[in-house]
């Protein structure tokens, strides 16, 4: 082992970190300095990776869950030879740089996921390890073309956040033996010592989850490698390696202090630290031995990489069918052969049920589609009936059982999507989307094409009452940039919504689906499915030739209500156009000409949605009549709630008549 080279590289990590943070006048030097040796061991000795091909599918994954320690990752990517220059390091935290404050997926090659919101990285890593297990089961023969580990580095903060507990609990249940978590236990967080708020026995907790747990010293190089060997030998359980460490190790006067967590050390202390480390007091100085250490690794990495490619070629020759399946899996999704079901006009069906029918019809033709629910599959209709459950002893299953862990589920599906080769979906009641909102936001930020099946999408859930009745959730989800929210109005629109979600490659989609039955309606616009991409279309036209005097814009279940109301208006209904708007975001992005033709400025406008009114003025104008629900729901049968809140044909017709006369 090249102890001297490793030590020197750790010094380089400390220097780059101190100087980058000092130059940016902000950042977190503590963790990178405290974990420098571990970081060097990961990138130099432990990870199977190739800096010349950061996308290599069979690389080990490394997730820096403690994303505030981003300089650890950037220093190592630079030293190991990833395309991240010293200039990039000098631009730490600057606009448009490859070295943003917290690692951002898609900005920097070698960054596997966006981290910073603590705990999320743990859930991402669990998702990556699940993906590895699934794909290994699908493709491996005696030649293991998918055979890699997922490593994650966490701090006290990650260990405190609930999302990591949810995900770790599931990882233990699933026996993810190729998941290895390092816990940088430095007993320091922002406010001071962890004694202030964190006194549990983390090892015992993880033992309770069914993990192997190990413990060591963050500066015992040989010891760490032995612990990793032990972790790798354990194939039936994930492993937690608790490492005792000192925040800002190397700083003579500030090591161990919470003041090093999130602020530059200051020029004087940087100079003192460099002196103590025995390096010249020059900014961004990298010792020669550090460079030659990583330089000496390149040949081995390339050899391992070439061996995998040879293995892959041999496997392809021996298993042409598997190879074909592989190529299909990693190619952009082709829906041309997916047998989307059709539905009959007049048929009544809840959109959650239609969604289940769509999923089951297309699942065989889209092998990358995997997912499940947070214990609500029978209600969410998300079970793939022809495929088994994914479990420790059934890695070929395509149905995930996330348990009642919405937040963990959100982070895990992000990890599955990040891994590559899978198109994951997950499900719960719309009202509980709040429980997973931080992960949804990250999926949107990372542009991951995850699909959320959110059922029971309104107060018409009924008897379960206001705790289970979403009112603000559609608006809250629409507020997340790059999240596409689709609220289909009948079974046909539901199929189109699934198609739209699957065609989307650069961001997540939330499907808001009903518990209650809706009638499949005849669509006035024959090109409605094309116009779905514009977010809205004419569901029912005003009497031919006439400019509509009034336009009712409705979403989801309220389109049925709008159509029935129009019918009930009698001859006055002739002046009314009904627009179905499955997506407000898509409509707002549609060409202005289309928007104006659908909702002419000259028409009276009514908006019908069983949710809060926030955001609708931008679509229908400030003077429109908003039939919305700007309060919590009630516990009662759905029909009674509809009456109570004015969501009946009679009540809506009355308000519209008042407008028309
Ligand atoms: C969800 C979330 N809450 C709060 C923060 C703000 N925050 C960033 S680091 C940190 C303390 C983390 O302490 P620890 O994990 O021990 O890191 P260390 O001090 O060792 O660097 C906090 C509260 C965050 N990034 N994410």
XYZ file of C-alpha atoms and ligand atoms in Angstrom:
687
model
C 0.000 0.000 0.000
C 1.257 3.460 -0.896
C 0.795 4.968 2.549
C 2.846 8.025 1.758
C 0.956 8.740 -1.448
C -2.374 8.306 0.310
C -1.324 10.660 3.084
C -0.083 13.178 0.604
C -3.328 13.006 -1.368
C -5.239 13.548 1.867
C -3.118 16.642 2.433
C -4.010 17.808 -1.067
C -7.721 17.385 -0.270
C -7.255 19.516 2.843
C -5.363 22.217 0.965
C -7.802 22.385 -1.960
C -10.722 22.497 0.459
C -9.291 25.242 2.654
C -8.264 27.367 -0.294
C -11.470 26.951 -2.292
C -13.600 27.822 0.734
C -11.337 30.726 1.591
C -11.476 32.079 -1.967
C -15.272 31.700 -2.200
C -15.565 33.221 1.274
C -18.095 30.503 2.027
C -18.382 26.747 2.255
C -17.753 23.862 4.604
C -14.138 22.945 5.265
C -14.798 20.735 8.312
C -16.073 17.533 6.770
C -13.689 17.329 3.800
C -10.720 17.869 6.108
C -12.057 15.350 8.601
C -12.733 12.716 5.944
C -9.749 13.356 3.665
C -8.100 9.950 4.240
C -11.370 8.089 3.758
C -12.024 10.052 0.579
C -8.608 9.226 -0.853
C -9.041 5.567 0.037
C -12.410 5.545 -1.697
C -11.182 7.092 -4.937
C -7.749 5.460 -4.874
C -8.246 2.013 -3.371
C -11.897 1.101 -2.927
C -14.062 2.286 -5.827
C -14.227 0.401 -9.096
C -14.390 3.357 -11.450
C -12.911 4.956 -14.515
C -12.433 8.721 -14.500
C -12.257 8.547 -18.306
C -15.763 7.089 -18.491
C -17.772 8.452 -15.568
C -20.951 6.931 -17.059
C -19.661 3.355 -17.083
C -22.714 1.360 -16.093
C -20.856 -1.138 -13.902
C -18.930 1.462 -11.891
C -19.276 1.511 -8.134
C -21.480 4.383 -7.054
C -20.368 6.889 -4.446
C -22.913 9.212 -2.868
C -21.775 12.091 -0.688
C -24.954 12.334 1.348
C -23.382 15.027 3.497
C -23.463 17.299 0.456
C -22.200 20.346 2.339
C -18.820 18.599 2.230
C -18.798 19.072 -1.546
C -15.143 20.114 -1.611
C -14.240 16.568 -0.580
C -15.884 15.254 -3.724
C -14.556 17.986 -6.015
C -10.984 17.591 -4.725
C -11.113 13.845 -5.271
C -12.655 14.094 -8.735
C -9.908 16.511 -9.696
C -7.095 14.435 -8.210
C -8.393 11.182 -9.681
C -8.461 12.668 -13.172
C -12.146 13.284 -13.812
C -12.832 16.193 -16.155
C -12.730 18.757 -13.343
C -9.839 21.181 -13.591
C -8.012 23.171 -10.950
C -9.662 26.210 -12.531
C -13.045 24.618 -11.783
C -11.971 24.172 -8.166
C -10.937 27.811 -8.014
C -14.446 28.708 -9.201
C -16.025 26.948 -6.243
C -19.574 28.222 -5.596
C -19.529 30.651 -8.540
C -22.297 31.123 -11.074
C -22.354 28.400 -13.709
C -19.305 26.609 -12.324
C -18.888 22.847 -12.219
C -18.316 23.217 -8.503
C -21.584 24.490 -7.032
C -22.021 24.879 -3.267
C -23.577 21.440 -2.988
C -23.013 18.711 -5.578
C -25.524 18.923 -8.397
C -26.276 15.998 -10.662
C -25.746 16.889 -14.307
C -23.387 19.803 -13.575
C -20.256 17.836 -12.834
C -19.124 14.533 -14.282
C -18.619 12.020 -11.505
C -21.305 13.527 -9.281
C -23.854 10.732 -8.952
C -26.667 12.695 -7.364
C -27.608 16.088 -5.998
C -27.088 16.218 -2.264
C -27.327 18.863 0.393
C -30.751 18.290 1.894
C -29.447 15.874 4.506
C -30.543 12.257 4.497
C -31.642 12.225 0.856
C -28.353 10.736 -0.299
C -28.880 7.703 1.899
C -32.233 7.067 0.253
C -30.670 7.630 -3.183
C -27.959 5.098 -2.373
C -30.562 2.555 -1.290
C -32.338 3.113 -4.617
C -29.072 2.631 -6.517
C -28.354 -0.603 -4.654
C -31.879 -1.821 -5.427
C -31.345 -1.016 -9.103
C -28.057 -2.916 -9.081
C -29.784 -5.923 -7.562
C -32.665 -5.787 -10.049
C -30.492 -5.404 -13.115
C -28.057 -8.049 -11.899
C -30.963 -10.482 -11.567
C -32.149 -9.641 -15.064
C -28.804 -9.906 -16.855
C -26.123 -11.783 -14.957
C -25.155 -15.297 -15.932
C -21.946 -16.911 -14.760
C -20.644 -13.673 -16.240
C -21.650 -10.856 -13.970
C -22.084 -7.818 -16.158
C -23.798 -5.905 -13.370
C -21.759 -6.293 -10.222
C -20.984 -3.142 -8.323
C -21.171 -1.626 -4.875
C -22.903 1.506 -3.684
C -21.019 3.557 -1.098
C -22.492 6.460 0.775
C -20.835 8.897 3.150
C -23.023 10.360 5.846
C -22.563 12.658 8.799
C -24.470 13.154 12.016
C -27.038 15.232 10.157
C -27.856 12.417 7.736
C -28.185 10.025 10.618
C -30.643 12.332 12.379
C -32.930 12.917 9.418
C -35.934 10.592 9.243
C -35.610 9.946 5.534
C -32.375 8.020 6.073
C -34.067 5.886 8.725
C -36.920 5.013 6.394
C -34.582 4.094 3.580
C -32.128 2.220 5.817
C -34.937 0.217 7.353
C -36.044 -0.917 3.907
C -32.444 -1.608 2.871
C -32.083 -3.893 5.891
C -35.316 -5.673 5.071
C -34.205 -6.182 1.497
C -30.779 -7.415 2.554
C -28.895 -5.078 0.214
C -25.482 -6.610 0.795
C -23.741 -4.383 -1.723
C -24.659 -1.185 0.067
C -21.920 0.201 2.317
C -22.542 3.288 4.427
C -19.795 5.260 6.132
C -20.854 7.284 9.118
C -18.465 10.162 9.757
C -19.031 10.379 13.490
C -17.348 13.616 14.519
C -19.922 14.578 17.151
C -20.173 18.068 15.678
C -23.047 19.793 13.925
C -23.747 23.469 13.343
C -24.882 24.382 16.826
C -22.063 22.558 18.546
C -21.661 19.095 20.008
C -24.122 16.370 19.088
C -24.640 16.071 22.859
C -27.141 18.889 22.410
C -29.629 16.739 20.555
C -28.347 13.312 19.534
C -27.528 10.643 22.067
C -28.871 7.453 20.547
C -26.702 4.457 19.712
C -26.617 4.598 15.932
C -24.922 1.223 15.585
C -27.602 -0.448 17.652
C -30.296 1.229 15.627
C -28.782 -0.076 12.406
C -28.380 -3.517 13.914
C -32.096 -3.339 14.576
C -32.650 -2.584 10.895
C -30.808 -5.790 10.062
C -27.492 -4.242 9.014
C -23.996 -5.446 9.760
C -22.344 -2.676 11.761
C -18.626 -2.054 12.108
C -16.579 0.616 13.811
C -13.139 2.093 13.362
C -10.884 5.103 13.238
C -11.165 7.520 10.317
C -7.351 7.911 10.232
C -6.382 4.250 10.369
C -5.796 3.633 6.683
C -5.199 -0.092 6.913
C -8.070 -0.441 9.360
C -10.537 1.229 7.019
C -9.568 -1.078 4.176
C -10.052 -4.091 6.431
C -13.487 -2.832 7.425
C -14.437 -2.420 3.781
C -13.268 -5.978 3.099
C -15.492 -7.197 5.913
C -18.381 -5.190 4.504
C -17.864 -6.763 1.096
C -17.680 -10.255 2.555
C -21.143 -9.799 4.035
C -23.425 -10.339 1.064
C -26.759 -10.733 2.839
C -26.855 -7.471 4.770
C -25.929 -3.863 4.114
C -23.062 -2.587 6.240
C -22.663 0.544 8.326
C -19.089 1.528 9.082
C -18.956 4.037 11.905
C -15.718 5.993 11.769
C -14.598 8.123 14.685
C -13.279 11.339 13.231
C -12.359 14.917 14.016
C -13.958 17.755 12.115
C -11.355 19.906 10.311
C -8.588 17.454 11.138
C -5.231 19.057 10.388
C -6.130 22.531 11.570
C -3.912 23.139 14.625
C -6.252 25.532 16.401
C -9.697 24.722 15.065
C -9.892 20.943 14.594
C -12.816 19.569 16.570
C -14.651 22.904 16.634
C -18.112 23.460 15.192
C -16.822 26.798 13.854
C -15.126 24.820 11.073
C -18.394 23.306 9.931
C -19.603 26.039 7.624
C -17.185 28.932 7.441
C -13.706 29.575 6.034
C -10.924 28.909 8.519
C -9.496 32.394 7.940
C -6.195 33.262 6.240
C -4.146 32.921 9.404
C -5.437 29.486 10.300
C -5.111 28.323 6.694
C -1.443 29.327 6.820
C -0.974 27.628 10.188
C -2.627 24.461 8.891
C -0.441 24.375 5.793
C 2.597 24.772 7.991
C 1.465 21.919 10.206
C 0.792 19.777 7.147
C 4.240 20.573 5.796
C 3.132 22.119 2.530
C 4.192 25.467 1.059
C 1.946 28.400 1.744
C 0.812 28.732 -1.843
C -2.827 28.715 -2.853
C -4.134 25.468 -4.353
C -0.786 23.731 -4.018
C -0.974 20.010 -4.735
C 1.987 17.948 -3.491
C 3.747 15.982 -6.217
C 3.269 12.724 -4.312
C -0.498 13.217 -4.367
C -0.508 13.535 -8.137
C 1.769 10.574 -8.629
C -0.354 8.472 -6.267
C -3.481 8.942 -8.372
C -1.396 8.817 -11.550
C -0.201 5.361 -10.539
C -3.805 4.177 -10.332
C -4.780 4.972 -13.897
C -3.367 1.837 -15.501
C -5.146 -0.449 -13.047
C -8.434 1.354 -13.568
C -8.140 1.061 -17.333
C -7.321 -2.631 -17.016
C -10.372 -3.285 -14.870
C -12.470 -1.311 -17.317
C -11.141 -3.251 -20.311
C -11.719 -6.551 -18.509
C -15.323 -5.591 -17.982
C -15.705 -4.718 -21.628
C -14.244 -8.069 -22.622
C -16.569 -9.796 -20.200
C -19.486 -7.845 -21.631
C -18.579 -8.805 -25.201
C -18.241 -12.476 -24.274
C -21.544 -12.327 -22.412
C -23.196 -10.650 -25.412
C -21.989 -13.424 -27.717
C -23.166 -16.134 -25.382
C -26.510 -14.452 -24.628
C -27.758 -12.622 -27.703
C -31.285 -12.357 -26.319
C -30.118 -10.843 -23.087
C -27.932 -8.454 -25.021
C -30.893 -7.390 -27.114
C -32.917 -6.833 -23.960
C -30.013 -4.825 -22.529
C -29.860 -2.589 -25.580
C -33.596 -1.974 -25.378
C -33.374 -1.195 -21.683
C -30.674 1.411 -22.056
C -32.088 2.986 -25.234
C -34.580 5.869 -25.075
C -38.023 4.499 -24.273
C -39.937 3.329 -27.342
C -43.684 3.364 -26.771
C -44.619 2.491 -30.348
C -45.315 -1.128 -29.450
C -46.796 -0.486 -26.020
C -50.390 -1.745 -26.055
C -52.140 1.151 -24.349
C -55.729 0.088 -23.659
C -58.716 1.961 -25.047
C -61.877 2.768 -23.169
C -65.463 3.134 -24.317
C -67.376 6.364 -24.287
C -69.941 6.220 -21.521
C -67.936 3.725 -19.487
C -67.559 4.724 -15.843
C -64.303 4.120 -14.080
C -62.172 5.861 -11.464
C -59.011 7.247 -13.025
C -56.946 5.343 -10.435
C -58.494 2.154 -11.804
C -57.863 3.211 -15.389
C -54.261 3.903 -14.384
C -53.928 0.370 -13.039
C -55.343 -0.998 -16.287
C -52.875 1.069 -18.333
C -49.907 0.053 -16.188
C -50.762 -3.613 -16.457
C -51.392 -3.427 -20.182
C -48.038 -1.833 -20.972
C -45.813 -3.387 -18.296
C -44.691 -6.360 -20.400
C -43.578 -4.132 -23.242
C -41.664 -1.747 -20.964
C -39.357 -3.910 -18.846
C -37.696 -0.868 -17.289
C -40.973 0.098 -15.630
C -40.697 -0.890 -11.976
C -42.225 0.544 -8.868
C -44.794 0.316 -6.189
C -46.588 2.028 -3.402
C -46.130 3.064 0.186
C -48.467 0.280 1.337
C -51.418 1.519 -0.706
C -51.080 -0.557 -3.860
C -54.646 -1.923 -3.635
C -55.947 1.673 -3.439
C -53.424 3.208 -5.835
C -53.914 0.342 -8.326
C -50.196 0.134 -8.922
C -49.567 -3.599 -8.662
C -48.138 -5.180 -11.808
C -50.203 -8.348 -11.705
C -48.017 -10.439 -13.993
C -44.857 -9.725 -12.064
C -43.745 -10.667 -8.592
C -42.605 -8.652 -5.624
C -39.028 -7.475 -5.297
C -37.660 -8.991 -2.109
C -34.317 -10.150 -0.716
C -34.921 -13.615 -2.145
C -36.765 -12.394 -5.242
C -34.584 -9.828 -7.016
C -36.396 -10.442 -10.297
C -39.631 -8.947 -8.922
C -40.801 -5.676 -10.415
C -43.229 -4.680 -7.673
C -41.615 -2.620 -4.948
C -43.168 -2.631 -1.503
C -41.900 0.566 0.050
C -43.828 0.112 3.271
C -45.325 3.177 4.918
C -42.311 5.319 4.149
C -43.305 8.007 1.656
C -40.231 10.161 2.130
C -37.869 7.214 1.866
C -39.790 6.041 -1.177
C -39.302 9.399 -2.901
C -35.560 9.342 -2.305
C -35.255 5.683 -3.267
C -36.978 6.071 -6.631
C -34.631 8.985 -7.344
C -31.712 6.632 -6.741
C -33.243 3.972 -8.972
C -33.666 6.513 -11.755
C -30.143 7.845 -11.247
C -28.643 4.394 -11.536
C -29.835 3.990 -15.121
C -31.720 1.173 -16.822
C -34.981 1.656 -14.908
C -38.049 3.896 -15.153
C -39.373 3.876 -11.601
C -42.782 4.962 -10.387
C -44.133 5.216 -6.876
C -47.473 5.826 -5.319
C -49.475 7.091 -2.371
C -52.542 9.241 -1.699
C -52.199 12.760 -3.106
C -52.584 14.199 0.380
C -49.393 12.402 1.457
C -47.335 13.861 -1.364
C -46.372 16.346 1.349
C -44.554 13.529 3.124
C -42.237 13.115 0.152
C -42.075 16.645 -1.141
C -38.318 17.161 -0.549
C -37.548 14.149 -2.744
C -39.989 15.278 -5.426
C -38.272 18.645 -5.474
C -34.901 16.954 -5.941
C -36.238 14.762 -8.758
C -37.399 17.947 -10.467
C -34.072 19.670 -9.845
C -32.148 16.655 -11.158
C -34.491 16.279 -14.151
C -35.218 12.653 -13.299
C -38.110 11.059 -15.184
C -39.737 9.554 -12.102
C -43.515 9.024 -12.144
C -45.735 9.619 -9.103
C -49.137 7.982 -8.941
C -51.135 10.124 -6.530
C -54.661 8.853 -6.066
C -57.618 10.034 -3.963
C -57.032 13.443 -5.413
C -59.780 15.569 -3.866
C -62.277 16.110 -1.065
C -64.397 13.483 -2.816
C -62.384 10.904 -0.910
C -65.340 11.396 1.423
C -65.697 9.670 4.734
C -61.985 9.584 5.580
C -62.318 13.304 6.165
C -60.080 16.357 5.904
C -56.891 14.574 6.956
C -57.151 12.521 3.781
C -58.625 15.147 1.481
C -56.093 17.168 -0.507
C -57.052 20.771 -1.209
C -53.790 22.682 -1.500
C -51.742 19.821 -2.941
C -52.288 20.390 -6.653
C -51.197 24.004 -6.240
C -48.283 22.966 -4.052
C -47.058 20.445 -6.605
C -47.577 22.848 -9.503
C -45.345 25.285 -7.619
C -42.321 22.991 -8.027
C -40.398 24.013 -11.152
C -39.986 21.231 -13.715
C -42.546 18.943 -12.085
C -45.297 18.101 -14.544
C -48.682 17.673 -12.857
C -51.323 15.823 -14.861
C -54.898 15.512 -13.660
C -56.726 13.411 -16.229
C -60.498 13.727 -16.525
C -61.454 10.178 -17.514
C -59.967 6.791 -18.371
C -58.952 7.868 -21.879
C -57.101 10.902 -20.566
C -55.467 8.686 -17.957
C -53.934 6.523 -20.682
C -52.733 9.675 -22.427
C -51.334 10.972 -19.149
C -49.289 7.787 -18.714
C -48.038 8.118 -22.270
C -47.034 11.730 -21.629
C -45.302 10.827 -18.379
C -43.362 7.997 -20.015
C -42.362 10.119 -22.988
C -40.935 12.717 -20.642
C -37.183 12.243 -20.306
C -36.133 15.380 -18.459
C -38.201 15.581 -15.334
C -40.731 13.954 -13.064
C -44.478 13.695 -13.591
C -47.207 13.513 -10.976
C -50.489 11.885 -11.936
C -53.431 13.056 -9.823
C -56.113 10.397 -9.982
C -59.574 9.971 -8.550
C -60.921 7.529 -6.080
C -64.451 7.974 -7.463
C -65.869 6.866 -10.792
C -65.885 9.212 -13.768
C -67.593 8.792 -17.102
C -65.547 8.534 -20.281
C -66.875 11.434 -22.354
C -66.948 12.072 -26.086
C -64.343 14.688 -26.951
C -65.328 17.531 -29.243
C -61.713 18.003 -30.303
C -60.897 14.995 -32.484
C -57.212 15.789 -32.044
C -57.529 15.942 -28.277
C -54.710 13.486 -27.663
C -52.323 15.597 -29.762
C -53.491 18.709 -27.985
C -52.875 17.007 -24.638
C -49.306 18.219 -25.023
C -50.710 21.753 -24.919
C -52.256 20.896 -21.575
C -55.878 21.527 -22.598
C -58.407 20.984 -25.362
C -62.089 21.490 -26.147
C -64.067 18.743 -24.466
C -67.448 20.118 -25.482
C -68.008 22.905 -28.008
C -70.491 25.735 -27.952
C -73.187 25.574 -30.664
C -71.484 25.409 -34.020
C -70.293 28.612 -35.531
C -70.815 30.600 -32.388
C -67.976 32.121 -30.416
C -68.499 30.714 -26.915
C -70.103 33.216 -24.635
C -68.715 31.346 -21.670
C -65.857 28.906 -21.254
C -65.730 26.475 -18.369
C -62.200 25.326 -17.703
C -62.127 22.176 -15.600
C -59.570 19.616 -14.514
C -59.842 15.951 -13.581
C -63.104 14.950 -11.962
C -64.544 18.415 -12.459
C -64.696 17.938 -16.235
C -67.543 15.462 -15.743
C -69.225 18.043 -13.518
C -68.699 20.773 -16.116
C -70.207 18.649 -18.878
C -73.215 17.717 -16.769
C -73.672 21.324 -15.762
C -73.601 22.426 -19.382
C -76.274 19.871 -20.215
C -78.384 21.062 -17.308
C -78.222 24.651 -18.534
C -80.577 23.752 -21.378
C -80.506 26.245 -24.238
C -78.135 28.510 -22.301
C -75.678 25.649 -22.454
C -75.407 26.201 -26.214
C -73.280 29.243 -25.476
C -70.877 27.264 -23.298
C -67.613 25.592 -24.214
C -66.036 23.134 -21.809
C -62.257 22.924 -21.792
C -60.544 19.989 -20.152
C -57.175 21.051 -18.757
C -55.184 18.039 -17.589
C -52.100 20.202 -17.129
C -51.919 23.844 -16.164
C -48.142 23.950 -16.693
C -48.361 22.592 -20.233
C -51.168 24.990 -21.072
C -49.223 27.991 -19.840
C -46.360 26.918 -22.103
C -48.586 26.343 -25.159
C -48.454 28.812 -28.069
C -50.350 31.985 -27.269
C -52.517 31.561 -30.349
C -53.721 28.183 -29.122
C -54.356 29.495 -25.625
C -56.359 32.469 -26.903
C -58.366 30.313 -29.279
C -59.269 27.935 -26.481
C -60.136 30.608 -23.938
C -60.971 33.758 -25.919
C -60.557 37.043 -24.093
C -64.085 37.959 -25.156
C -65.698 35.027 -23.293
C -66.867 34.834 -19.749
C -64.715 32.346 -17.876
C -65.380 29.846 -15.139
C -62.817 27.606 -13.496
C -63.811 24.376 -11.813
C -61.306 22.529 -9.680
C -61.726 20.794 -6.336
C -58.699 22.475 -4.823
C -57.514 25.929 -3.827
C -57.741 28.768 -6.312
C -54.074 29.756 -6.110
C -52.520 30.181 -9.542
C -55.696 30.024 -11.615
C -55.978 33.737 -12.318
C -52.952 33.368 -14.600
C -54.974 30.967 -16.737
C -58.533 32.248 -16.703
C -57.987 35.882 -15.750
C -58.709 37.849 -12.622
C -62.340 38.433 -13.480
C -63.189 34.732 -13.921
C -65.572 32.890 -11.630
C -63.450 30.470 -9.608
C -65.342 27.468 -8.316
C -62.665 26.100 -6.028
C -62.213 24.877 -2.462
C -60.190 27.301 -0.396
C -60.650 25.545 2.902
C -60.197 22.067 4.365
C -62.692 19.349 3.470
C -65.132 17.462 5.656
C -65.774 13.961 6.855
C -68.942 12.801 5.123
C -70.077 10.775 2.140
C -68.662 12.320 -1.027
C -72.069 13.372 -2.397
C -72.830 15.201 0.825
C -69.459 17.001 0.694
C -70.140 18.011 -2.909
C -73.431 19.558 -1.843
C -71.859 21.248 1.145
C -69.085 22.811 -0.923
C -71.185 23.726 -3.951
C -69.743 21.137 -6.297
C -73.075 19.874 -7.661
C -74.643 20.436 -11.055
C -77.413 22.484 -9.440
C -75.056 24.732 -7.499
C -72.637 25.321 -10.375
C -75.465 25.823 -12.907
C -76.990 28.426 -10.648
C -73.752 30.409 -10.509
C -73.262 30.147 -14.258
C -76.827 31.188 -14.997
C -76.262 34.248 -12.879
C -73.286 35.104 -15.093
C -75.122 34.532 -18.344
C -78.190 36.617 -17.536
C -32.581 18.693 5.531
C -31.483 19.628 5.951
N -31.622 20.314 7.093
C -30.680 21.192 7.476
C -29.577 21.414 6.715
C -28.540 22.447 7.113
N -27.308 21.762 7.546
C -26.299 21.570 6.713
S -25.030 20.735 7.414
C -25.841 20.670 8.901
C -25.179 20.022 10.080
C -24.765 18.647 9.721
O -23.919 18.131 10.682
P -23.006 16.887 10.323
O -23.755 15.976 9.439
O -22.472 16.355 11.575
O -21.869 17.512 9.419
P -20.455 18.090 9.932
O -20.748 19.162 10.935
O -19.738 16.960 10.513
O -19.834 18.632 8.692
C -27.078 21.271 8.803
C -28.038 21.388 9.923
C -29.467 20.663 5.531
N -28.441 20.801 4.703
N -30.412 19.772 5.191
